[in-house]
Amino acid sequence: MNFLRKVAITGTKGLVPRNGGTVALRHSSHFVYQPDAKPPVEGPTQKMNMFQAINQAMDLALEQNESALVFGEDVAFGGVFRCSMGLQKKYGKERVFNTPLCEQGIAGFAIGVANTGAQAIAEMQFADYIFPAFDQIVNEAAKYRYRSGNLYDCGSLTFRAPCGAVGHGACYHSQSPEAYFAHTPGLKVVVPRGPNKAKGLLLACVRDNDPCIVFEPKTLYRAAEEEVPIAAFESPIGQADVLRAGTDVTLVGWGTQIHVLQEVATMAKQQLDVSCEVIDLVSILPWDKETICNSVKKTGRVLIAHEAPLTNGFGAELAATIQEECFLHLESPVLRVTGWDTPFPHVFEPFYIPDKHRCLAGIRKLIDY
């Protein structure tokens, strides 16, 4: 690639001096993190990144309930993302411990201890590796209450799983599998956008009466920093957050994608004079139909963006419901901007993810319809 080609792709800000010349750098982060405007509850706060907020949430869970357990692959020394760092030293090997490399076994054990009344926090090292545990989660955990006629349940069972694009993860460390589990009655599925949501959602899941999955966008573990309340608090499951009010287009996303959409909303206002309402869905199952539909009825246009592939991604469920509930209010068809229907690529990741440029082009399409 020649020098002018590098400039065209990266811009001059992507060029750095090296060995008497210039070299184009590839910026792996496709978003600019947007912290929450204020903490979710009153009281003392501490600046934390997302893995620190998750660590504190598990610390509080272990402190407040003697039955709480934290386990998974490598969690004893802190885990690959350091989320459980220091917990075994504080609470002992009987409450924070490693498991074999067997996701099916991790899930089966988690279901068993939760059924006895313990609070089980099980880590799947990557969401990509949760599939060997799929049968245990979908056919056992999700159905335990139903098939026993409410005599038994495995509530207080939480699976944590790092998910999503990270810049270099390729097909086995970048997937977003939320739609697989959203098809399962009996589960609850949430995706935090930053430290405050990660802490609040994790504590809400740990205390919930149904089994929960927290998909944690791994690229946010260190990129996301906020002032986080030190005390325990819960973020409601099933409630979306309107992060930015608007009148012309509704933008819906979750996890890392919400930061892309917030930047896109600013670009749309500056370049197109289009006012966008940005909504973080937060909870995949159950999801907040009322908030989404009320927004779409107001704006008449909606763009849904997620990293998972287009076909049967969770955006399809949103689109179908919006079409049913808001049809007479729509000024244009529901538009989805997503990952492509291919395995998640490595070197071609920048072309796969629904970045700000693809989303802005989608807004143009909605307005021009």
Coordinates of C-alpha atoms in Angstrom, one line a residue:
M1 CA 0.0 0.0 0.0
N2 CA 1.5 3.3 -1.0
F3 CA 1.8 6.5 1.2
L4 CA -1.2 8.3 -0.4
R5 CA -3.3 5.2 -0.1
K6 CA -2.5 5.1 3.7
V7 CA -3.5 8.8 4.0
A8 CA -6.8 8.2 2.3
I9 CA -7.7 5.3 4.6
T10 CA -6.4 6.6 7.9
G11 CA -6.3 10.3 7.6
T12 CA -3.2 12.3 8.7
K13 CA -4.1 11.6 12.4
G14 CA -3.4 7.9 11.7
L15 CA 0.2 8.6 10.6
V16 CA 3.1 8.5 13.1
P17 CA 6.8 9.3 12.5
R18 CA 9.1 6.2 12.4
N19 CA 12.6 5.6 11.2
G20 CA 12.8 8.8 9.3
G21 CA 9.4 8.3 7.6
T22 CA 5.7 7.9 8.5
V23 CA 3.8 4.7 9.2
A24 CA 0.0 4.3 9.1
L25 CA -1.5 2.9 12.3
R26 CA -4.7 0.9 12.4
H27 CA -6.9 2.0 15.3
S28 CA -8.6 -1.2 16.5
S29 CA -11.2 0.6 18.6
H30 CA -14.3 1.5 16.4
F31 CA -16.0 3.6 19.1
V32 CA -15.5 6.5 21.5
Y33 CA -16.7 5.6 25.0
Q34 CA -19.4 7.8 26.3
P35 CA -19.7 7.6 30.1
D36 CA -23.0 8.0 31.9
A37 CA -23.8 11.6 32.8
K38 CA -24.3 10.8 36.5
P39 CA -24.1 7.8 38.9
P40 CA -27.4 5.8 39.1
V41 CA -27.7 6.3 42.9
E42 CA -26.7 8.9 45.4
G43 CA -23.7 8.4 47.7
P44 CA -19.9 8.2 47.6
T45 CA -18.4 7.1 44.2
Q46 CA -15.1 5.8 43.0
K47 CA -13.7 6.0 39.5
M48 CA -13.6 2.4 38.1
N49 CA -13.3 0.7 34.7
M50 CA -15.7 -2.0 33.9
F51 CA -13.7 -5.0 35.1
Q52 CA -13.2 -3.3 38.4
A53 CA -16.9 -2.6 38.8
I54 CA -17.7 -6.2 38.1
N55 CA -15.1 -7.3 40.6
Q56 CA -16.7 -5.0 43.2
A57 CA -20.1 -6.4 42.4
M58 CA -18.9 -10.0 43.0
D59 CA -17.1 -8.9 46.1
L60 CA -20.4 -7.4 47.5
A61 CA -22.3 -10.6 46.5
L62 CA -19.8 -12.8 48.4
E63 CA -19.8 -10.4 51.4
Q64 CA -23.5 -10.2 51.7
N65 CA -24.5 -13.8 51.2
E66 CA -22.4 -16.6 52.7
S67 CA -23.8 -19.1 50.2
A68 CA -22.4 -17.1 47.2
L69 CA -19.8 -18.9 45.1
V70 CA -17.7 -17.7 42.2
F71 CA -16.1 -20.3 39.9
G72 CA -15.0 -20.9 36.3
E73 CA -11.8 -21.4 34.3
D74 CA -8.9 -19.5 35.9
V75 CA -11.0 -17.3 38.2
A76 CA -8.9 -18.2 41.2
F77 CA -6.0 -16.0 40.1
G78 CA -8.4 -13.3 38.7
G79 CA -9.5 -14.7 35.3
V80 CA -8.1 -13.7 31.9
F81 CA -9.7 -10.3 32.2
R82 CA -8.9 -9.9 35.9
C83 CA -12.6 -9.6 36.9
S84 CA -12.2 -11.9 39.9
M85 CA -8.8 -10.6 41.1
G86 CA -8.3 -10.9 44.8
L87 CA -11.5 -12.6 45.6
Q88 CA -10.1 -16.0 46.4
K89 CA -7.6 -14.5 48.8
K90 CA -10.4 -12.6 50.5
Y91 CA -13.0 -15.4 50.7
G92 CA -11.1 -18.6 50.4
K93 CA -10.7 -21.5 48.1
E94 CA -14.1 -23.0 49.0
R95 CA -16.0 -20.1 47.7
V96 CA -13.8 -18.8 44.8
F97 CA -12.3 -21.6 42.7
N98 CA -11.1 -22.9 39.4
T99 CA -13.0 -25.5 37.4
P100 CA -11.9 -27.9 34.7
L101 CA -11.9 -26.7 31.1
C102 CA -15.5 -28.0 30.6
E103 CA -18.3 -25.5 30.0
Q104 CA -20.9 -28.1 30.2
G105 CA -19.6 -29.2 33.6
I106 CA -19.4 -25.6 34.8
A107 CA -23.1 -25.0 33.9
G108 CA -24.2 -28.4 35.4
F109 CA -22.4 -27.7 38.6
A110 CA -23.9 -24.1 38.7
I111 CA -27.4 -25.4 38.3
G112 CA -26.9 -28.0 41.0
V113 CA -25.6 -25.6 43.7
A114 CA -28.2 -22.9 42.7
N115 CA -30.9 -25.6 43.2
T116 CA -29.7 -26.1 46.7
G117 CA -30.2 -22.4 47.5
A118 CA -26.7 -21.1 46.9
Q119 CA -25.9 -18.0 44.9
A120 CA -23.9 -19.2 41.9
I121 CA -21.8 -16.9 39.8
A122 CA -20.3 -18.9 37.0
E123 CA -17.9 -17.5 34.5
M124 CA -17.7 -18.7 30.9
Q125 CA -14.2 -17.5 29.9
F126 CA -15.5 -16.3 26.5
A127 CA -19.1 -16.2 25.2
D128 CA -17.8 -18.1 22.2
Y129 CA -17.2 -21.1 24.4
I130 CA -20.7 -21.1 26.0
F131 CA -22.1 -23.4 23.4
P132 CA -20.9 -26.7 25.0
A133 CA -23.1 -25.6 27.9
F134 CA -26.1 -24.7 25.7
D135 CA -28.0 -27.8 26.6
Q136 CA -27.5 -27.4 30.4
I137 CA -28.6 -23.7 30.2
V138 CA -31.5 -24.0 27.8
N139 CA -32.9 -27.4 28.7
E140 CA -32.1 -27.6 32.4
A141 CA -31.6 -24.2 34.0
A142 CA -34.3 -22.4 32.0
K143 CA -36.9 -25.1 32.5
Y144 CA -36.3 -26.2 36.1
R145 CA -39.1 -24.1 37.7
Y146 CA -41.6 -25.0 35.0
R147 CA -41.0 -28.8 34.9
S148 CA -41.2 -29.0 38.7
G149 CA -44.4 -27.1 38.9
N150 CA -42.6 -24.4 40.8
L151 CA -41.4 -26.8 43.5
Y152 CA -37.8 -26.2 42.6
D153 CA -35.8 -23.5 40.7
C154 CA -32.3 -22.5 40.1
G155 CA -32.7 -18.8 40.7
S156 CA -29.7 -16.9 42.0
L157 CA -27.8 -18.5 39.1
T158 CA -25.8 -16.1 37.0
F159 CA -23.6 -16.8 34.0
R160 CA -21.0 -14.2 33.1
A161 CA -19.6 -14.3 29.6
P162 CA -17.2 -11.8 27.8
C163 CA -18.6 -11.1 24.3
G164 CA -18.2 -9.0 21.2
A165 CA -15.6 -7.4 19.0
V166 CA -12.3 -6.6 20.6
G167 CA -10.1 -5.6 17.6
H168 CA -8.2 -8.9 17.2
G169 CA -10.4 -11.7 18.4
A170 CA -11.3 -13.4 15.1
C171 CA -14.0 -16.0 14.9
Y172 CA -13.5 -17.7 18.4
H173 CA -13.1 -14.6 20.6
S174 CA -15.5 -12.0 19.1
Q175 CA -19.0 -13.5 18.8
S176 CA -22.2 -12.0 20.2
P177 CA -24.5 -15.0 20.9
E178 CA -27.4 -13.2 22.7
A179 CA -30.0 -14.1 20.1
Y180 CA -29.5 -17.9 20.7
F181 CA -30.6 -17.5 24.3
A182 CA -33.3 -14.9 23.8
H183 CA -35.4 -17.7 22.2
T184 CA -35.6 -19.4 25.6
P185 CA -38.4 -18.8 28.1
G186 CA -37.1 -19.0 31.6
L187 CA -33.9 -17.1 31.1
K188 CA -33.0 -13.5 31.5
V189 CA -30.3 -12.0 29.3
V190 CA -28.6 -8.5 29.8
V191 CA -25.7 -6.6 28.2
P192 CA -24.1 -3.7 30.1
R193 CA -22.7 -0.6 28.3
G194 CA -20.3 0.4 31.0
P195 CA -19.2 0.1 34.7
N196 CA -22.3 1.4 36.3
K197 CA -24.6 -0.9 34.3
A198 CA -22.2 -3.8 34.7
K199 CA -22.3 -3.6 38.5
G200 CA -26.0 -2.8 38.8
L201 CA -27.0 -5.6 36.4
L202 CA -24.7 -8.2 37.9
L203 CA -26.1 -7.6 41.4
A204 CA -29.7 -7.6 40.1
C205 CA -29.0 -10.9 38.3
V206 CA -27.4 -12.5 41.4
R207 CA -30.5 -11.7 43.4
D208 CA -33.0 -12.6 40.7
N209 CA -35.3 -15.7 41.1
D210 CA -34.5 -16.8 37.5
P211 CA -31.3 -17.9 35.9
C212 CA -29.5 -15.0 34.2
I213 CA -26.8 -14.5 31.6
V214 CA -24.7 -11.3 31.6
F215 CA -22.9 -10.8 28.3
E216 CA -20.1 -8.4 29.0
P217 CA -18.5 -6.6 26.0
K218 CA -14.9 -7.4 26.6
T219 CA -13.6 -4.4 24.8
L220 CA -15.2 -2.2 27.5
Y221 CA -13.4 -3.9 30.4
R222 CA -10.6 -1.3 30.3
A223 CA -11.9 1.2 27.8
A224 CA -15.0 2.1 29.9
E225 CA -14.4 4.3 33.0
E226 CA -17.1 6.0 35.2
E227 CA -17.7 7.2 38.7
V228 CA -19.4 4.2 40.2
P229 CA -21.2 4.2 43.6
I230 CA -19.3 2.2 46.2
A231 CA -22.5 0.9 47.8
A232 CA -24.5 -2.0 46.4
F233 CA -27.2 -1.1 44.0
E234 CA -29.3 -2.9 41.3
S235 CA -30.2 -1.9 37.7
P236 CA -33.6 -3.1 36.7
I237 CA -33.7 -6.0 34.3
G238 CA -36.1 -5.5 31.4
Q239 CA -35.9 -1.7 31.3
A240 CA -34.3 0.2 28.5
D241 CA -32.5 3.6 28.9
V242 CA -33.2 6.6 26.8
L243 CA -29.7 8.1 26.7
R244 CA -30.5 11.0 24.3
A245 CA -33.8 12.5 23.4
G246 CA -34.6 13.1 19.7
T247 CA -37.5 13.7 17.3
D248 CA -36.5 12.4 13.8
V249 CA -35.0 8.9 14.1
T250 CA -34.8 6.3 16.9
L251 CA -31.4 4.5 17.3
V252 CA -31.5 1.3 19.2
G253 CA -28.5 -0.8 20.3
W254 CA -26.9 -2.5 23.3
G255 CA -23.4 -3.0 24.7
T256 CA -20.5 -1.5 22.9
Q257 CA -22.8 -0.5 20.0
I258 CA -24.6 2.1 22.1
H259 CA -21.4 4.2 22.1
V260 CA -21.2 4.0 18.3
L261 CA -24.8 5.2 18.1
Q262 CA -24.2 8.1 20.5
E263 CA -21.4 9.3 18.3
V264 CA -23.6 8.7 15.2
A265 CA -26.3 10.8 16.7
T266 CA -23.9 13.7 17.1
M267 CA -22.7 13.3 13.5
A268 CA -26.3 13.2 12.2
K269 CA -27.1 16.4 13.9
Q270 CA -24.0 18.2 12.7
Q271 CA -24.0 16.8 9.1
L272 CA -27.7 16.2 8.4
D273 CA -29.5 18.4 10.9
V274 CA -31.3 15.2 12.0
S275 CA -32.3 14.7 15.7
C276 CA -31.8 11.2 16.9
E277 CA -33.1 9.5 20.0
V278 CA -30.6 7.0 21.3
I279 CA -31.9 4.0 23.4
D280 CA -29.8 1.4 25.1
L281 CA -32.0 -1.8 25.2
V282 CA -29.9 -3.0 28.2
S283 CA -32.0 -6.2 28.6
I284 CA -32.4 -8.6 25.8
L285 CA -34.8 -11.0 27.6
P286 CA -37.2 -9.6 28.7
W287 CA -36.9 -6.5 26.6
D288 CA -38.6 -3.1 27.0
K289 CA -41.2 -3.1 24.2
E290 CA -43.0 0.0 25.7
T291 CA -40.0 2.3 25.6
I292 CA -39.0 1.3 22.1
C293 CA -42.4 1.5 20.6
N294 CA -43.2 4.9 22.3
S295 CA -40.0 6.3 20.8
V296 CA -40.7 5.0 17.3
K297 CA -44.3 6.3 17.4
K298 CA -42.8 9.7 18.1
T299 CA -40.0 9.7 15.5
G300 CA -41.5 7.5 12.8
R301 CA -38.1 6.0 11.9
V302 CA -35.9 3.5 13.6
L303 CA -32.4 2.1 13.1
I304 CA -31.4 -1.0 15.0
A305 CA -27.7 -1.9 15.2
H306 CA -25.8 -4.9 16.7
E307 CA -22.6 -6.7 16.1
A308 CA -24.1 -10.1 15.7
P309 CA -25.0 -11.3 12.1
L310 CA -28.1 -9.9 10.4
T311 CA -30.1 -13.1 9.9
N312 CA -32.1 -13.9 13.1
G313 CA -30.1 -11.4 15.1
F314 CA -32.1 -10.0 18.0
G315 CA -32.7 -6.9 15.9
A316 CA -35.1 -9.0 13.8
E317 CA -37.4 -9.5 16.9
L318 CA -37.4 -5.8 17.5
A319 CA -38.1 -5.0 13.9
A320 CA -41.0 -7.5 13.8
T321 CA -42.6 -6.0 17.0
I322 CA -42.1 -2.5 15.8
Q323 CA -43.8 -3.4 12.5
E324 CA -46.8 -4.9 14.4
E325 CA -47.1 -2.2 17.0
C326 CA -46.1 1.0 15.1
F327 CA -46.9 0.3 11.5
L328 CA -49.2 3.4 11.0
H329 CA -46.6 5.6 12.6
L330 CA -43.7 4.6 10.4
E331 CA -42.3 7.0 7.8
S332 CA -39.8 4.4 6.4
P333 CA -39.1 0.7 6.8
V334 CA -37.3 -0.5 9.9
L335 CA -33.6 -0.6 9.2
R336 CA -31.0 -2.9 10.7
V337 CA -27.2 -2.2 10.5
T338 CA -25.4 -5.3 11.8
G339 CA -22.5 -7.7 11.4
W340 CA -22.6 -9.6 8.1
D341 CA -23.8 -13.2 7.7
T342 CA -20.3 -14.6 7.8
P343 CA -18.0 -16.0 10.6
F344 CA -16.4 -13.1 12.5
P345 CA -13.2 -12.2 10.6
H346 CA -9.8 -11.3 11.9
V347 CA -8.0 -8.8 9.6
F348 CA -11.3 -7.7 8.0
E349 CA -13.0 -6.9 11.4
P350 CA -13.2 -3.1 10.5
F351 CA -15.4 -4.0 7.5
Y352 CA -17.6 -6.4 9.5
I353 CA -18.7 -4.3 12.5
P354 CA -21.5 -1.8 12.2
D355 CA -19.4 1.3 12.7
K356 CA -20.4 4.9 12.7
H357 CA -20.0 5.3 8.9
R358 CA -22.4 2.4 8.1
C359 CA -24.9 3.7 10.8
L360 CA -24.8 7.2 9.5
A361 CA -25.4 5.9 6.0
G362 CA -28.4 4.1 7.4
I363 CA -29.8 7.3 8.8
R364 CA -29.4 9.0 5.4
K365 CA -31.4 6.1 3.9
L366 CA -34.2 6.4 6.5
I367 CA -34.5 10.2 6.0
D368 CA -34.4 10.0 2.1
Y369 CA -37.0 7.2 1.9

